[in-house]
mmCIF file of C-alpha atoms and ligand atoms in Angstrom:
data_model
loop_
_atom_site.group_PDB
_atom_site.id
_atom_site.type_symbol
_atom_site.label_atom_id
_atom_site.label_comp_id
_atom_site.label_asym_id
_atom_site.label_seq_id
_atom_site.Cartn_x
_atom_site.Cartn_y
_atom_site.Cartn_z
ATOM 1 C CA MET A 1 0.000 0.001 0.021
ATOM 2 C CA ARG A 2 1.378 3.399 -0.936
ATOM 3 C CA ARG A 3 1.248 6.241 1.607
ATOM 4 C CA THR A 4 -0.964 9.288 1.165
ATOM 5 C CA VAL A 5 1.037 12.390 1.807
ATOM 6 C CA ILE A 6 -0.545 15.816 2.516
ATOM 7 C CA ALA A 7 2.126 18.450 2.199
ATOM 8 C CA GLY A 8 1.919 22.207 2.526
ATOM 9 C CA ASN A 9 4.032 24.611 0.513
ATOM 10 C CA TRP A 10 4.150 27.862 2.322
ATOM 11 C CA LYS A 11 6.078 29.622 -0.493
ATOM 12 C CA MET A 12 7.357 33.024 0.617
ATOM 13 C CA ASN A 13 5.007 33.336 3.578
ATOM 14 C CA MET A 14 5.296 33.222 7.401
ATOM 15 C CA THR A 15 8.038 34.582 9.752
ATOM 16 C CA PRO A 16 9.589 32.355 12.423
ATOM 17 C CA SER A 17 7.205 33.681 15.096
ATOM 18 C CA GLN A 18 4.234 33.040 12.815
ATOM 19 C CA THR A 19 5.585 29.602 12.110
ATOM 20 C CA LYS A 20 5.683 28.729 15.834
ATOM 21 C CA ALA A 21 2.205 30.044 16.459
ATOM 22 C CA PHE A 22 0.827 28.167 13.312
ATOM 23 C CA ILE A 23 2.378 24.818 14.219
ATOM 24 C CA THR A 24 1.426 25.085 17.922
ATOM 25 C CA GLU A 25 -2.187 25.581 16.808
ATOM 26 C CA LEU A 26 -2.150 22.887 14.049
ATOM 27 C CA ALA A 27 -0.450 20.075 16.017
ATOM 28 C CA PRO A 28 -3.465 19.237 18.244
ATOM 29 C CA MET A 29 -5.906 19.599 15.282
ATOM 30 C CA VAL A 30 -4.108 16.890 13.255
ATOM 31 C CA ALA A 31 -3.038 14.660 16.123
ATOM 32 C CA GLY A 32 -3.837 11.024 15.466
ATOM 33 C CA LYS A 33 -4.669 11.477 11.823
ATOM 34 C CA ASP A 34 -2.418 8.614 10.869
ATOM 35 C CA LYS A 35 -3.935 7.566 7.444
ATOM 36 C CA CYS A 36 -1.654 10.113 5.790
ATOM 37 C CA ASP A 37 1.804 11.638 6.364
ATOM 38 C CA ILE A 38 1.629 15.371 7.144
ATOM 39 C CA VAL A 39 4.374 17.635 5.874
ATOM 40 C CA LEU A 40 4.952 21.394 5.994
ATOM 41 C CA CYS A 41 7.541 22.733 3.532
ATOM 42 C CA VAL A 42 8.544 26.205 4.816
ATOM 43 C CA PRO A 43 10.971 28.981 3.987
ATOM 44 C CA PHE A 44 14.569 28.237 4.967
ATOM 45 C CA VAL A 45 14.611 30.708 7.810
ATOM 46 C CA ASP A 46 11.564 29.062 9.398
ATOM 47 C CA ILE A 47 12.895 25.515 9.380
ATOM 48 C CA ALA A 48 14.523 25.474 12.791
ATOM 49 C CA THR A 49 11.541 26.964 14.452
ATOM 50 C CA ALA A 50 9.182 24.616 12.558
ATOM 51 C CA VAL A 51 11.228 21.522 13.610
ATOM 52 C CA GLU A 52 11.239 22.615 17.236
ATOM 53 C CA ALA A 53 7.511 23.425 17.282
ATOM 54 C CA ALA A 54 6.608 20.149 15.531
ATOM 55 C CA LYS A 55 8.595 17.932 18.037
ATOM 56 C CA GLY A 56 6.410 15.175 19.445
ATOM 57 C CA SER A 57 3.726 15.744 16.823
ATOM 58 C CA ASN A 58 2.954 13.887 13.576
ATOM 59 C CA ILE A 59 4.011 16.892 11.450
ATOM 60 C CA HIS A 60 7.071 16.592 9.397
ATOM 61 C CA ILE A 61 9.125 19.572 8.170
ATOM 62 C CA GLY A 62 10.639 20.190 4.717
ATOM 63 C CA ALA A 63 12.276 22.936 2.707
ATOM 64 C CA GLU A 64 11.173 24.438 -0.533
ATOM 65 C CA ASN A 65 14.344 24.073 -2.484
ATOM 66 C CA VAL A 66 17.926 22.809 -2.298
ATOM 67 C CA HIS A 67 21.058 23.473 -4.235
ATOM 68 C CA PHE A 68 22.889 20.586 -6.014
ATOM 69 C CA ALA A 69 26.386 21.296 -4.868
ATOM 70 C CA GLU A 70 27.712 20.110 -1.534
ATOM 71 C CA SER A 71 29.242 23.485 -0.749
ATOM 72 C CA GLY A 72 31.109 26.267 -2.512
ATOM 73 C CA ALA A 73 30.730 29.648 -4.263
ATOM 74 C CA TYR A 74 26.889 29.744 -4.708
ATOM 75 C CA THR A 75 25.897 32.856 -2.958
ATOM 76 C CA GLY A 76 22.403 32.695 -1.489
ATOM 77 C CA GLU A 77 21.958 29.009 -1.943
ATOM 78 C CA ILE A 78 21.454 26.229 0.655
ATOM 79 C CA SER A 79 22.836 22.676 0.507
ATOM 80 C CA ALA A 80 21.194 19.353 1.334
ATOM 81 C CA LYS A 81 23.640 18.840 4.200
ATOM 82 C CA MET A 82 22.622 22.156 5.733
ATOM 83 C CA LEU A 83 18.936 21.101 5.475
ATOM 84 C CA CYS A 84 19.629 17.736 7.099
ATOM 85 C CA GLU A 85 21.630 19.254 10.006
ATOM 86 C CA ILE A 86 18.833 21.739 10.786
ATOM 87 C CA GLY A 87 16.230 18.891 10.953
ATOM 88 C CA ALA A 88 14.452 19.082 7.590
ATOM 89 C CA GLU A 89 13.198 15.656 6.357
ATOM 90 C CA TYR A 90 11.706 16.631 3.023
ATOM 91 C CA VAL A 91 12.474 19.092 0.211
ATOM 92 C CA ILE A 92 10.406 20.316 -2.672
ATOM 93 C CA VAL A 93 12.345 20.199 -5.925
ATOM 94 C CA GLY A 94 11.320 21.588 -9.362
ATOM 95 C CA HIS A 95 8.268 23.669 -8.230
ATOM 96 C CA SER A 96 6.823 25.508 -11.256
ATOM 97 C CA GLU A 97 7.578 28.839 -9.626
ATOM 98 C CA ARG A 98 11.243 27.930 -9.439
ATOM 99 C CA ARG A 99 11.180 26.770 -13.065
ATOM 100 C CA THR A 100 9.271 29.894 -14.249
ATOM 101 C CA TYR A 101 10.837 32.776 -12.137
ATOM 102 C CA PHE A 102 14.263 31.318 -11.378
ATOM 103 C CA GLY A 103 15.221 29.652 -14.576
ATOM 104 C CA GLU A 104 15.302 26.080 -13.312
ATOM 105 C CA THR A 105 15.347 23.403 -15.939
ATOM 106 C CA ASP A 106 14.815 19.610 -15.940
ATOM 107 C CA GLU A 107 18.651 19.413 -15.874
ATOM 108 C CA THR A 108 19.040 21.416 -12.634
ATOM 109 C CA VAL A 109 15.969 19.805 -11.113
ATOM 110 C CA ASN A 110 17.566 16.438 -11.750
ATOM 111 C CA LEU A 111 20.804 17.584 -10.149
ATOM 112 C CA ARG A 112 18.979 18.994 -7.087
ATOM 113 C CA THR A 113 16.936 15.768 -6.802
ATOM 114 C CA LYS A 114 20.018 13.577 -6.780
ATOM 115 C CA ALA A 115 21.850 15.771 -4.316
ATOM 116 C CA ALA A 116 18.914 15.752 -1.915
ATOM 117 C CA LEU A 117 18.474 12.000 -2.107
ATOM 118 C CA ALA A 118 22.193 11.432 -1.595
ATOM 119 C CA ALA A 119 22.008 13.464 1.545
ATOM 120 C CA GLY A 120 19.036 11.411 2.817
ATOM 121 C CA LEU A 121 16.257 13.883 2.245
ATOM 122 C CA LYS A 122 12.834 12.833 0.939
ATOM 123 C CA VAL A 123 12.148 14.630 -2.313
ATOM 124 C CA ILE A 124 8.771 16.061 -3.412
ATOM 125 C CA LEU A 125 9.466 16.369 -7.134
ATOM 126 C CA CYS A 126 7.072 18.725 -8.841
ATOM 127 C CA LEU A 127 6.209 18.582 -12.548
ATOM 128 C CA GLY A 128 3.229 19.423 -14.797
ATOM 129 C CA GLU A 129 2.171 20.988 -18.071
ATOM 130 C CA VAL A 130 1.427 24.644 -18.811
ATOM 131 C CA LYS A 131 -1.924 25.620 -20.230
ATOM 132 C CA GLU A 132 -0.768 25.735 -23.897
ATOM 133 C CA GLN A 133 0.542 22.216 -23.630
ATOM 134 C CA ARG A 134 -2.811 20.971 -22.212
ATOM 135 C CA LEU A 135 -4.716 22.724 -24.947
ATOM 136 C CA ALA A 136 -2.346 21.316 -27.587
ATOM 137 C CA GLY A 137 -3.132 17.796 -26.277
ATOM 138 C CA ILE A 138 0.464 17.052 -25.220
ATOM 139 C CA THR A 139 0.090 16.795 -21.443
ATOM 140 C CA ASP A 140 0.936 13.111 -21.412
ATOM 141 C CA GLU A 141 4.132 13.570 -23.449
ATOM 142 C CA ILE A 142 5.200 16.514 -21.243
ATOM 143 C CA VAL A 143 4.736 14.834 -17.909
ATOM 144 C CA SER A 144 6.321 11.597 -19.127
ATOM 145 C CA MET A 145 9.336 13.477 -20.492
ATOM 146 C CA GLN A 146 9.773 15.520 -17.248
ATOM 147 C CA THR A 147 9.504 12.336 -15.150
ATOM 148 C CA LYS A 148 12.276 10.746 -17.224
ATOM 149 C CA LEU A 149 14.528 13.811 -17.268
ATOM 150 C CA ASP A 150 14.107 14.727 -13.606
ATOM 151 C CA LEU A 151 14.736 11.186 -12.419
ATOM 152 C CA ALA A 152 17.634 10.356 -14.740
ATOM 153 C CA GLY A 153 20.273 8.577 -12.695
ATOM 154 C CA VAL A 154 18.028 8.012 -9.633
ATOM 155 C CA SER A 155 18.335 4.447 -8.568
ATOM 156 C CA ALA A 156 15.392 2.190 -7.677
ATOM 157 C CA GLU A 157 16.497 2.210 -4.003
ATOM 158 C CA GLU A 158 16.582 6.108 -4.080
ATOM 159 C CA LEU A 159 13.174 6.247 -5.724
ATOM 160 C CA LYS A 160 11.677 4.989 -2.405
ATOM 161 C CA ASN A 161 12.406 8.476 -1.091
ATOM 162 C CA VAL A 162 10.721 10.277 -3.962
ATOM 163 C CA ILE A 163 7.175 11.612 -4.034
ATOM 164 C CA ILE A 164 6.011 13.042 -7.311
ATOM 165 C CA ALA A 165 3.720 16.059 -7.208
ATOM 166 C CA TYR A 166 1.707 16.346 -10.375
ATOM 167 C CA GLU A 167 0.969 20.123 -10.612
ATOM 168 C CA PRO A 168 -0.635 21.419 -13.732
ATOM 169 C CA VAL A 169 0.904 24.900 -13.915
ATOM 170 C CA TRP A 170 -2.353 26.569 -15.009
ATOM 171 C CA ALA A 171 -3.925 25.380 -11.686
ATOM 172 C CA ILE A 172 -1.388 26.708 -9.240
ATOM 173 C CA GLY A 173 -2.521 29.656 -7.265
ATOM 174 C CA THR A 174 -5.199 30.387 -9.856
ATOM 175 C CA GLY A 175 -8.209 28.905 -8.185
ATOM 176 C CA LEU A 176 -8.568 26.669 -11.230
ATOM 177 C CA THR A 177 -8.360 23.004 -10.332
ATOM 178 C CA ALA A 178 -7.847 20.044 -12.557
ATOM 179 C CA THR A 179 -11.034 17.917 -12.532
ATOM 180 C CA PRO A 180 -10.669 14.711 -10.476
ATOM 181 C CA GLU A 181 -10.734 12.780 -13.836
ATOM 182 C CA GLN A 182 -7.850 14.928 -15.224
ATOM 183 C CA ALA A 183 -5.810 14.579 -12.094
ATOM 184 C CA ASP A 184 -6.322 10.878 -12.011
ATOM 185 C CA GLU A 185 -5.598 10.367 -15.679
ATOM 186 C CA THR A 186 -2.324 12.427 -15.598
ATOM 187 C CA CYS A 187 -1.092 10.952 -12.337
ATOM 188 C CA GLY A 188 -1.758 7.548 -14.029
ATOM 189 C CA VAL A 189 0.386 8.575 -16.916
ATOM 190 C CA ILE A 190 3.229 9.412 -14.497
ATOM 191 C CA ARG A 191 2.781 6.076 -12.856
ATOM 192 C CA LYS A 192 2.967 4.273 -16.210
ATOM 193 C CA THR A 193 6.194 6.091 -16.889
ATOM 194 C CA ILE A 194 7.602 5.009 -13.541
ATOM 195 C CA ALA A 195 6.615 1.441 -14.387
ATOM 196 C CA ALA A 196 8.497 1.644 -17.636
ATOM 197 C CA LEU A 197 11.611 3.033 -15.852
ATOM 198 C CA TYR A 198 11.562 1.049 -12.608
ATOM 199 C CA GLY A 199 9.033 -1.728 -13.023
ATOM 200 C CA GLU A 200 5.371 -2.378 -11.903
ATOM 201 C CA ALA A 201 6.202 -2.827 -8.181
ATOM 202 C CA ALA A 202 7.975 0.518 -7.918
ATOM 203 C CA ALA A 203 5.053 2.245 -9.810
ATOM 204 C CA GLU A 204 2.544 0.703 -7.422
ATOM 205 C CA GLN A 205 4.587 1.981 -4.356
ATOM 206 C CA ILE A 206 5.317 5.531 -5.319
ATOM 207 C CA THR A 207 3.201 8.321 -3.947
ATOM 208 C CA ILE A 208 1.891 10.690 -6.564
ATOM 209 C CA GLN A 209 0.293 13.850 -5.278
ATOM 210 C CA TYR A 210 -1.933 16.256 -7.097
ATOM 211 C CA GLY A 211 -1.333 20.020 -6.561
ATOM 212 C CA GLY A 212 -3.113 22.976 -7.940
ATOM 213 C CA SER A 213 -5.693 24.932 -5.936
ATOM 214 C CA MET A 214 -6.486 21.931 -3.811
ATOM 215 C CA ASN A 215 -8.653 23.112 -0.871
ATOM 216 C CA ASP A 216 -11.079 21.979 1.785
ATOM 217 C CA GLY A 217 -13.943 21.987 -0.775
ATOM 218 C CA ASN A 218 -12.396 19.791 -3.486
ATOM 219 C CA ALA A 219 -9.832 17.659 -1.676
ATOM 220 C CA LYS A 220 -12.141 14.693 -0.894
ATOM 221 C CA GLU A 221 -13.102 14.132 -4.526
ATOM 222 C CA LEU A 222 -9.478 14.525 -5.773
ATOM 223 C CA LEU A 223 -8.063 12.222 -3.087
ATOM 224 C CA ALA A 224 -10.694 9.570 -3.877
ATOM 225 C CA LYS A 225 -9.112 8.932 -7.257
ATOM 226 C CA THR A 226 -6.974 5.808 -7.686
ATOM 227 C CA HIS A 227 -3.769 7.503 -8.828
ATOM 228 C CA VAL A 228 -3.980 10.520 -6.536
ATOM 229 C CA ASP A 229 -2.094 9.711 -3.351
ATOM 230 C CA GLY A 230 -2.158 13.058 -1.661
ATOM 231 C CA GLY A 231 -1.798 16.715 -2.192
ATOM 232 C CA LEU A 232 0.677 19.458 -2.376
ATOM 233 C CA ILE A 233 -1.090 22.482 -1.119
ATOM 234 C CA GLY A 234 -0.115 26.129 -1.428
ATOM 235 C CA GLY A 235 -2.633 28.713 -0.409
ATOM 236 C CA ALA A 236 -4.814 26.438 1.738
ATOM 237 C CA SER A 237 -1.816 25.331 3.745
ATOM 238 C CA LEU A 238 -1.586 28.824 5.329
ATOM 239 C CA LYS A 239 -4.703 28.445 7.363
ATOM 240 C CA THR A 240 -4.782 25.776 10.074
ATOM 241 C CA ASP A 241 -8.516 25.041 9.631
ATOM 242 C CA LYS A 242 -8.347 24.660 5.858
ATOM 243 C CA PHE A 243 -5.220 22.482 6.026
ATOM 244 C CA THR A 244 -6.762 20.367 8.714
ATOM 245 C CA ALA A 245 -9.863 19.845 6.561
ATOM 246 C CA ILE A 246 -7.648 18.470 3.755
ATOM 247 C CA VAL A 247 -5.865 16.183 6.240
ATOM 248 C CA ASN A 248 -9.342 15.009 7.403
ATOM 249 C CA ALA A 249 -10.359 14.367 3.782
ATOM 250 C CA ALA A 250 -7.310 12.110 3.466
ATOM 251 C CA ASN A 251 -8.312 10.217 6.645
HETATM 252 C C1 PEP B 1 1.688 24.880 -4.922
HETATM 253 O O1 PEP B 1 2.283 25.931 -4.555
HETATM 254 O O2 PEP B 1 2.361 23.858 -5.116
HETATM 255 C C2 PEP B 1 0.281 24.935 -5.026
HETATM 256 C C3 PEP B 1 -0.351 23.908 -5.478
HETATM 257 O O3 PEP B 1 -0.345 26.107 -4.785
HETATM 258 P P1 PEP B 1 -1.883 26.376 -4.723
HETATM 259 O O4 PEP B 1 -2.527 25.291 -3.811
HETATM 260 O O5 PEP B 1 -2.022 27.713 -3.984
HETATM 261 O O6 PEP B 1 -2.479 26.340 -6.031
#
């Protein structure tokens, strides 16, 4: 049985003091909800506070990006080793906002993924088509290609620490959501690609999330789909009640 994972992506929101208040409020609200793993991916400067505030709870903490080098002259970047030492367990790689605004490519996403896995982090690998690609009918080709490029050189053993987040770019932060059928179909295409690369057993095991305006109103229907094993949640992860409602939908 694959795990359902409900992960928040705070993006560039929340200060350390807000982080402490948020997690202190959230922890009792999601206590005992053990049918899914609960993760909050937070800005770098919030990680230490988040780890401390989440101690003793079922909330896991992650970062929102990682650099691919172990160390060196990369001003402003953060290495996987730094994230591990500060207590992060997860890291988002390849989010569409990184690809769109910060020039990340499948090549750098692949390098970041491999560096994070080598350091022992769990990777939430984001991929998905833009609106023009969906309208052109090439969504399947795009997500399949991204899956292959982003995971190039990742071993079957390392894949056990990878979660894929299917995030149609047109649905992120827009209030537009893929229909449950679209989400299921495209997550299914990604699973088929994993089967071709790593075999059926690995494809059955891997958690594939949907992300893109998932909220307390649509989570239940999306999560009910066979190939949708959780959610990566932006906006709705910034409110304890909304995030808890999504966790409840997964339970
Ligand atoms: C995201 O940031 O990954 C995301 C899915 O955002 P939102 O839920 O706000 O669309």
